[in-house]
Amino acid sequence: MIKEKIERRNSGQALVITALVISLLIISTFYYVYDVMRARQESSQLSLEEYVLMVKLGSVHTVISSLTNVTNGGNTQLLVENLEAWSSKLKNECSYGYCLLNAYPRNTSPYSSGFHISWGQNGFGISSCYVRFNLTIYGRDVEASLEYSVNVTTSITIQGFYSQGTGTEKHVEILCKVFNEGSPALAENFNVYYQNGSIWIQTQSYSLTDYGNGTYHITFNANILTVPVNVSVGVYDARQIYVQANTTCTEA
């Protein structure tokens, strides 16, 4: 088991800007890879299976990019715009003849316009995007039709504990677990907050132990005047998707 202890100081604004830039790079980079593979197809003829796989990967990257933007403050309409751009690129540049990709963001509860984003008070937070696709390809020598779905989900669970220090000082410990599509995942960065009265304060310094398996131990000291002790943790995963959860700490 890997344990890495790091002292962190916050740079939240820079992280948000970075996340938005990275989300744009995700889809633009895939478009570049798509063009390279399409050029290869023209010279050595990709199989239909390889082409369909490429389309599916592009769909995944489009959903990831959209969820990254929305969880960092972007408009949910961006999903529709990105899906339309991806579908248009396939339609205009399909070497097999005709390629039609229809996308249907999920609107069944708890999803709305393809998104389910819930950053709750019970120690659980989720950022998810779900889209169903219908792909049709046909030309002189090939015809194919299939449906597939893409569900990109980042979630966290947190548990908080505190012990009383001198005066109003509290020593706070938080156990945070990060998941991608339900499996343990690594995080890129954290925003850590505590509540003082009616005000949420972002701690400027905390200690982080990374166990290397999606589990993190966060500790900090703060002068907290009120009880119970409420904390909030925001996480950027490796895809720069943001998710947040709040919880009430148990006195140790």
Short mmCIF file of N, CA and C in Angstrom, two decimals, residues 94-215:
data_model
loop_
_atom_site.label_atom_id
_atom_site.label_comp_id
_atom_site.label_asym_id
_atom_site.label_seq_id
_atom_site.Cartn_x
_atom_site.Cartn_y
_atom_site.Cartn_z
N CYS A 94 -17.10 10.62 -43.05
CA CYS A 94 -17.13 9.16 -42.99
C CYS A 94 -16.63 8.57 -44.31
N SER A 95 -15.57 7.79 -44.23
CA SER A 95 -14.97 7.21 -45.44
C SER A 95 -15.76 6.01 -45.95
N TYR A 96 -16.68 5.50 -45.13
CA TYR A 96 -17.46 4.34 -45.56
C TYR A 96 -18.65 4.74 -46.42
N GLY A 97 -18.96 6.03 -46.44
CA GLY A 97 -20.10 6.48 -47.22
C GLY A 97 -20.96 7.41 -46.39
N TYR A 98 -21.91 6.84 -45.64
CA TYR A 98 -22.83 7.65 -44.84
C TYR A 98 -22.79 7.18 -43.40
N CYS A 99 -22.60 8.11 -42.49
CA CYS A 99 -22.54 7.80 -41.06
C CYS A 99 -23.45 8.77 -40.32
N LEU A 100 -24.46 8.23 -39.66
CA LEU A 100 -25.41 9.04 -38.91
C LEU A 100 -25.35 8.64 -37.44
N LEU A 101 -25.00 9.59 -36.58
CA LEU A 101 -24.94 9.34 -35.14
C LEU A 101 -25.96 10.23 -34.45
N ASN A 102 -26.98 9.61 -33.87
CA ASN A 102 -27.98 10.33 -33.09
C ASN A 102 -27.68 10.14 -31.60
N ALA A 103 -27.77 11.22 -30.84
CA ALA A 103 -27.47 11.18 -29.41
C ALA A 103 -28.69 11.61 -28.61
N TYR A 104 -28.94 10.88 -27.51
CA TYR A 104 -30.12 11.14 -26.68
C TYR A 104 -29.70 11.25 -25.22
N PRO A 105 -29.44 12.46 -24.72
CA PRO A 105 -29.13 12.62 -23.29
C PRO A 105 -30.29 12.12 -22.43
N ARG A 106 -29.96 11.44 -21.35
CA ARG A 106 -31.00 10.84 -20.50
C ARG A 106 -31.80 11.92 -19.77
N ASN A 107 -33.11 11.75 -19.76
CA ASN A 107 -34.00 12.66 -19.04
C ASN A 107 -34.87 11.93 -18.04
N THR A 108 -34.47 10.73 -17.68
CA THR A 108 -35.17 9.96 -16.67
C THR A 108 -34.54 10.20 -15.31
N SER A 109 -35.36 10.48 -14.29
CA SER A 109 -34.85 10.77 -12.95
C SER A 109 -33.86 9.69 -12.49
N PRO A 110 -32.74 10.10 -11.91
CA PRO A 110 -32.37 11.44 -11.43
C PRO A 110 -31.67 12.31 -12.47
N TYR A 111 -31.67 11.91 -13.75
CA TYR A 111 -30.98 12.68 -14.79
C TYR A 111 -31.91 13.72 -15.40
N SER A 112 -31.32 14.86 -15.75
CA SER A 112 -32.04 15.91 -16.46
C SER A 112 -31.11 16.49 -17.52
N SER A 113 -31.55 16.45 -18.77
CA SER A 113 -30.73 16.91 -19.90
C SER A 113 -29.38 16.20 -19.94
N GLY A 114 -29.37 14.94 -19.49
CA GLY A 114 -28.16 14.13 -19.54
C GLY A 114 -27.32 14.16 -18.28
N PHE A 115 -27.65 15.04 -17.33
CA PHE A 115 -26.79 15.22 -16.15
C PHE A 115 -27.49 14.82 -14.85
N HIS A 116 -26.71 14.24 -13.97
CA HIS A 116 -27.13 14.00 -12.58
C HIS A 116 -25.99 14.50 -11.70
N ILE A 117 -26.18 15.68 -11.13
CA ILE A 117 -25.16 16.30 -10.29
C ILE A 117 -25.79 16.58 -8.93
N SER A 118 -25.30 15.90 -7.92
CA SER A 118 -25.84 16.03 -6.57
C SER A 118 -24.69 16.07 -5.58
N TRP A 119 -24.50 17.22 -4.97
CA TRP A 119 -23.43 17.41 -3.99
C TRP A 119 -24.08 17.60 -2.62
N GLY A 120 -24.39 16.48 -1.98
CA GLY A 120 -25.27 16.49 -0.83
C GLY A 120 -24.61 16.71 0.51
N GLN A 121 -25.47 16.67 1.54
CA GLN A 121 -25.07 16.91 2.92
C GLN A 121 -24.76 15.63 3.68
N ASN A 122 -24.95 14.49 3.04
CA ASN A 122 -24.86 13.21 3.75
C ASN A 122 -23.55 12.47 3.52
N GLY A 123 -22.52 13.20 3.09
CA GLY A 123 -21.23 12.56 2.88
C GLY A 123 -21.07 11.90 1.52
N PHE A 124 -22.01 12.15 0.61
CA PHE A 124 -21.92 11.56 -0.73
C PHE A 124 -22.14 12.63 -1.78
N GLY A 125 -21.30 12.62 -2.82
CA GLY A 125 -21.45 13.54 -3.93
C GLY A 125 -21.27 12.81 -5.24
N ILE A 126 -22.02 13.21 -6.26
CA ILE A 126 -21.93 12.55 -7.56
C ILE A 126 -22.04 13.57 -8.68
N SER A 127 -21.20 13.39 -9.71
CA SER A 127 -21.28 14.16 -10.95
C SER A 127 -21.32 13.15 -12.09
N SER A 128 -22.43 13.12 -12.82
CA SER A 128 -22.62 12.06 -13.81
C SER A 128 -23.27 12.61 -15.07
N CYS A 129 -22.91 12.00 -16.20
CA CYS A 129 -23.53 12.34 -17.49
C CYS A 129 -23.82 11.04 -18.23
N TYR A 130 -25.05 10.92 -18.75
CA TYR A 130 -25.49 9.68 -19.40
C TYR A 130 -26.11 10.02 -20.75
N VAL A 131 -25.59 9.40 -21.81
CA VAL A 131 -26.10 9.64 -23.16
C VAL A 131 -26.24 8.30 -23.89
N ARG A 132 -27.37 8.13 -24.56
CA ARG A 132 -27.59 6.95 -25.41
C ARG A 132 -27.36 7.34 -26.86
N PHE A 133 -26.67 6.48 -27.61
CA PHE A 133 -26.33 6.76 -29.00
C PHE A 133 -26.94 5.71 -29.93
N ASN A 134 -27.29 6.17 -31.12
CA ASN A 134 -27.74 5.28 -32.20
C ASN A 134 -26.88 5.58 -33.42
N LEU A 135 -26.09 4.59 -33.84
CA LEU A 135 -25.14 4.77 -34.94
C LEU A 135 -25.58 3.95 -36.16
N THR A 136 -25.64 4.62 -37.31
CA THR A 136 -25.96 3.95 -38.57
C THR A 136 -24.87 4.26 -39.59
N ILE A 137 -24.32 3.20 -40.19
CA ILE A 137 -23.28 3.34 -41.21
C ILE A 137 -23.70 2.53 -42.42
N TYR A 138 -23.70 3.15 -43.59
CA TYR A 138 -23.94 2.34 -44.78
C TYR A 138 -23.33 3.01 -46.02
N GLY A 139 -22.92 2.15 -46.92
CA GLY A 139 -22.32 2.59 -48.18
C GLY A 139 -22.49 1.48 -49.20
N ARG A 140 -21.64 1.49 -50.22
CA ARG A 140 -21.78 0.51 -51.29
C ARG A 140 -21.54 -0.91 -50.80
N ASP A 141 -20.55 -1.10 -49.92
CA ASP A 141 -20.17 -2.45 -49.52
C ASP A 141 -20.38 -2.73 -48.03
N VAL A 142 -21.00 -1.82 -47.32
CA VAL A 142 -21.11 -2.02 -45.88
C VAL A 142 -22.41 -1.41 -45.37
N GLU A 143 -22.97 -2.07 -44.36
CA GLU A 143 -24.16 -1.53 -43.69
C GLU A 143 -24.15 -2.02 -42.25
N ALA A 144 -24.33 -1.10 -41.32
CA ALA A 144 -24.30 -1.46 -39.90
C ALA A 144 -25.16 -0.49 -39.12
N SER A 145 -25.78 -1.00 -38.06
CA SER A 145 -26.58 -0.18 -37.17
C SER A 145 -26.47 -0.74 -35.76
N LEU A 146 -26.21 0.13 -34.79
CA LEU A 146 -26.11 -0.34 -33.41
C LEU A 146 -26.43 0.79 -32.45
N GLU A 147 -26.81 0.39 -31.24
CA GLU A 147 -27.04 1.32 -30.15
C GLU A 147 -26.03 1.06 -29.04
N TYR A 148 -25.61 2.12 -28.38
CA TYR A 148 -24.72 1.98 -27.23
C TYR A 148 -24.92 3.19 -26.32
N SER A 149 -24.51 3.04 -25.08
CA SER A 149 -24.67 4.11 -24.10
C SER A 149 -23.32 4.47 -23.49
N VAL A 150 -23.19 5.72 -23.10
CA VAL A 150 -22.00 6.21 -22.40
C VAL A 150 -22.44 6.83 -21.08
N ASN A 151 -21.90 6.32 -20.00
CA ASN A 151 -22.20 6.85 -18.67
C ASN A 151 -20.87 7.18 -17.99
N VAL A 152 -20.60 8.47 -17.83
CA VAL A 152 -19.38 8.93 -17.16
C VAL A 152 -19.78 9.45 -15.79
N THR A 153 -19.21 8.86 -14.74
CA THR A 153 -19.61 9.21 -13.38
C THR A 153 -18.40 9.31 -12.46
N THR A 154 -18.30 10.43 -11.77
CA THR A 154 -17.33 10.60 -10.70
C THR A 154 -18.10 10.82 -9.40
N SER A 155 -17.75 10.06 -8.37
CA SER A 155 -18.44 10.20 -7.09
C SER A 155 -17.44 10.12 -5.94
N ILE A 156 -17.84 10.66 -4.80
CA ILE A 156 -16.99 10.59 -3.61
C ILE A 156 -17.86 10.29 -2.39
N THR A 157 -17.22 9.68 -1.40
CA THR A 157 -17.81 9.56 -0.07
C THR A 157 -16.82 10.15 0.92
N ILE A 158 -17.34 10.84 1.94
CA ILE A 158 -16.46 11.40 2.96
C ILE A 158 -17.03 11.10 4.35
N GLN A 159 -16.12 10.89 5.30
CA GLN A 159 -16.45 10.76 6.71
C GLN A 159 -15.56 11.72 7.48
N GLY A 160 -16.13 12.43 8.44
CA GLY A 160 -15.37 13.42 9.19
C GLY A 160 -15.36 13.15 10.68
N PHE A 161 -14.22 13.47 11.31
CA PHE A 161 -14.04 13.31 12.75
C PHE A 161 -13.28 14.53 13.27
N TYR A 162 -13.54 14.89 14.52
CA TYR A 162 -12.79 16.01 15.09
C TYR A 162 -12.51 15.75 16.56
N SER A 163 -11.45 16.40 17.04
CA SER A 163 -11.14 16.38 18.47
C SER A 163 -10.91 17.81 18.92
N GLN A 164 -11.24 18.07 20.18
CA GLN A 164 -11.14 19.42 20.72
C GLN A 164 -9.71 19.74 21.09
N GLY A 165 -9.25 20.90 20.63
CA GLY A 165 -7.93 21.38 21.01
C GLY A 165 -8.04 22.43 22.09
N THR A 166 -7.08 23.35 22.12
CA THR A 166 -7.10 24.43 23.10
C THR A 166 -8.06 25.52 22.66
N GLY A 167 -8.93 25.94 23.58
CA GLY A 167 -9.89 26.99 23.26
C GLY A 167 -10.87 26.54 22.19
N THR A 168 -10.93 27.30 21.10
CA THR A 168 -11.86 26.97 20.02
C THR A 168 -11.22 26.13 18.92
N GLU A 169 -9.96 25.77 19.10
CA GLU A 169 -9.28 25.02 18.04
C GLU A 169 -9.82 23.59 17.95
N LYS A 170 -10.02 23.14 16.73
CA LYS A 170 -10.46 21.78 16.46
C LYS A 170 -9.44 21.11 15.54
N HIS A 171 -9.15 19.85 15.83
CA HIS A 171 -8.34 19.03 14.93
C HIS A 171 -9.30 18.16 14.13
N VAL A 172 -9.30 18.33 12.81
CA VAL A 172 -10.28 17.68 11.95
C VAL A 172 -9.60 16.64 11.07
N GLU A 173 -10.22 15.48 10.97
CA GLU A 173 -9.75 14.42 10.08
C GLU A 173 -10.89 13.99 9.17
N ILE A 174 -10.57 13.83 7.88
CA ILE A 174 -11.58 13.45 6.89
C ILE A 174 -11.06 12.27 6.08
N LEU A 175 -11.87 11.24 5.97
CA LEU A 175 -11.56 10.10 5.11
C LEU A 175 -12.37 10.25 3.83
N CYS A 176 -11.69 10.35 2.70
CA CYS A 176 -12.35 10.59 1.41
C CYS A 176 -12.03 9.45 0.45
N LYS A 177 -13.07 8.92 -0.20
CA LYS A 177 -12.90 7.88 -1.21
C LYS A 177 -13.46 8.39 -2.54
N VAL A 178 -12.69 8.18 -3.61
CA VAL A 178 -13.02 8.69 -4.94
C VAL A 178 -13.30 7.52 -5.87
N PHE A 179 -14.33 7.68 -6.72
CA PHE A 179 -14.72 6.61 -7.64
C PHE A 179 -14.97 7.16 -9.05
N ASN A 180 -14.55 6.40 -10.05
CA ASN A 180 -14.93 6.64 -11.45
C ASN A 180 -15.73 5.44 -11.92
N GLU A 181 -16.97 5.68 -12.33
CA GLU A 181 -17.87 4.61 -12.78
C GLU A 181 -17.95 3.48 -11.74
N GLY A 182 -17.94 3.86 -10.47
CA GLY A 182 -18.12 2.89 -9.39
C GLY A 182 -16.86 2.20 -8.93
N SER A 183 -15.72 2.43 -9.60
CA SER A 183 -14.46 1.79 -9.21
C SER A 183 -13.53 2.83 -8.59
N PRO A 184 -12.70 2.42 -7.62
CA PRO A 184 -11.77 3.38 -7.00
C PRO A 184 -10.93 4.11 -8.03
N ALA A 185 -10.75 5.41 -7.82
CA ALA A 185 -10.06 6.25 -8.80
C ALA A 185 -9.17 7.26 -8.09
N LEU A 186 -8.20 7.77 -8.82
CA LEU A 186 -7.27 8.75 -8.27
C LEU A 186 -7.80 10.16 -8.46
N ALA A 187 -7.43 11.03 -7.53
CA ALA A 187 -7.82 12.44 -7.58
C ALA A 187 -6.61 13.29 -7.94
N GLU A 188 -6.88 14.43 -8.57
CA GLU A 188 -5.81 15.36 -8.93
C GLU A 188 -5.62 16.43 -7.86
N ASN A 189 -6.73 16.90 -7.29
CA ASN A 189 -6.62 17.98 -6.30
C ASN A 189 -7.89 18.06 -5.47
N PHE A 190 -7.79 18.81 -4.36
CA PHE A 190 -8.88 18.90 -3.39
C PHE A 190 -9.12 20.35 -2.99
N ASN A 191 -10.38 20.67 -2.73
CA ASN A 191 -10.77 21.89 -2.03
C ASN A 191 -11.41 21.46 -0.71
N VAL A 192 -10.93 21.98 0.40
CA VAL A 192 -11.41 21.56 1.71
C VAL A 192 -11.97 22.78 2.45
N TYR A 193 -13.20 22.63 2.98
CA TYR A 193 -13.89 23.72 3.66
C TYR A 193 -14.38 23.26 5.03
N TYR A 194 -14.56 24.23 5.93
CA TYR A 194 -15.25 23.97 7.20
C TYR A 194 -16.22 25.12 7.45
N GLN A 195 -17.25 24.84 8.24
CA GLN A 195 -18.27 25.84 8.52
C GLN A 195 -18.03 26.48 9.87
N ASN A 196 -18.03 27.81 9.89
CA ASN A 196 -17.88 28.57 11.13
C ASN A 196 -19.10 29.47 11.25
N GLY A 197 -20.04 29.09 12.10
CA GLY A 197 -21.31 29.80 12.15
C GLY A 197 -22.07 29.55 10.86
N SER A 198 -22.44 30.62 10.17
CA SER A 198 -23.15 30.48 8.90
C SER A 198 -22.22 30.62 7.70
N ILE A 199 -20.92 30.73 7.96
CA ILE A 199 -19.95 31.01 6.89
C ILE A 199 -19.11 29.77 6.61
N TRP A 200 -18.95 29.45 5.31
CA TRP A 200 -18.05 28.38 4.90
C TRP A 200 -16.69 28.98 4.59
N ILE A 201 -15.65 28.40 5.17
CA ILE A 201 -14.29 28.90 5.02
C ILE A 201 -13.43 27.81 4.37
N GLN A 202 -12.70 28.19 3.34
CA GLN A 202 -11.79 27.23 2.70
C GLN A 202 -10.46 27.23 3.44
N THR A 203 -10.06 26.05 3.91
CA THR A 203 -8.80 25.97 4.62
C THR A 203 -7.64 26.17 3.65
N GLN A 204 -6.69 26.98 4.05
CA GLN A 204 -5.57 27.31 3.17
C GLN A 204 -4.42 26.33 3.29
N SER A 205 -4.48 25.46 4.29
CA SER A 205 -3.40 24.49 4.47
C SER A 205 -3.96 23.23 5.11
N TYR A 206 -3.64 22.10 4.52
CA TYR A 206 -4.07 20.82 5.09
C TYR A 206 -3.04 19.75 4.74
N SER A 207 -3.08 18.67 5.49
CA SER A 207 -2.19 17.54 5.23
C SER A 207 -2.98 16.44 4.54
N LEU A 208 -2.40 15.87 3.49
CA LEU A 208 -3.09 14.86 2.69
C LEU A 208 -2.25 13.59 2.63
N THR A 209 -2.85 12.48 3.01
CA THR A 209 -2.21 11.17 2.84
C THR A 209 -2.92 10.43 1.72
N ASP A 210 -2.16 10.09 0.68
CA ASP A 210 -2.69 9.39 -0.49
C ASP A 210 -2.31 7.92 -0.38
N TYR A 211 -3.31 7.04 -0.26
CA TYR A 211 -3.04 5.60 -0.11
C TYR A 211 -2.86 4.90 -1.46
N GLY A 212 -3.01 5.64 -2.56
CA GLY A 212 -2.76 5.09 -3.88
C GLY A 212 -3.87 4.21 -4.43
N ASN A 213 -5.00 4.14 -3.74
CA ASN A 213 -6.10 3.28 -4.19
C ASN A 213 -7.44 4.02 -4.21
N GLY A 214 -7.37 5.35 -4.34
CA GLY A 214 -8.59 6.14 -4.35
C GLY A 214 -9.06 6.58 -2.98
N THR A 215 -8.30 6.23 -1.94
CA THR A 215 -8.63 6.62 -0.57
C THR A 215 -7.64 7.67 -0.09
#
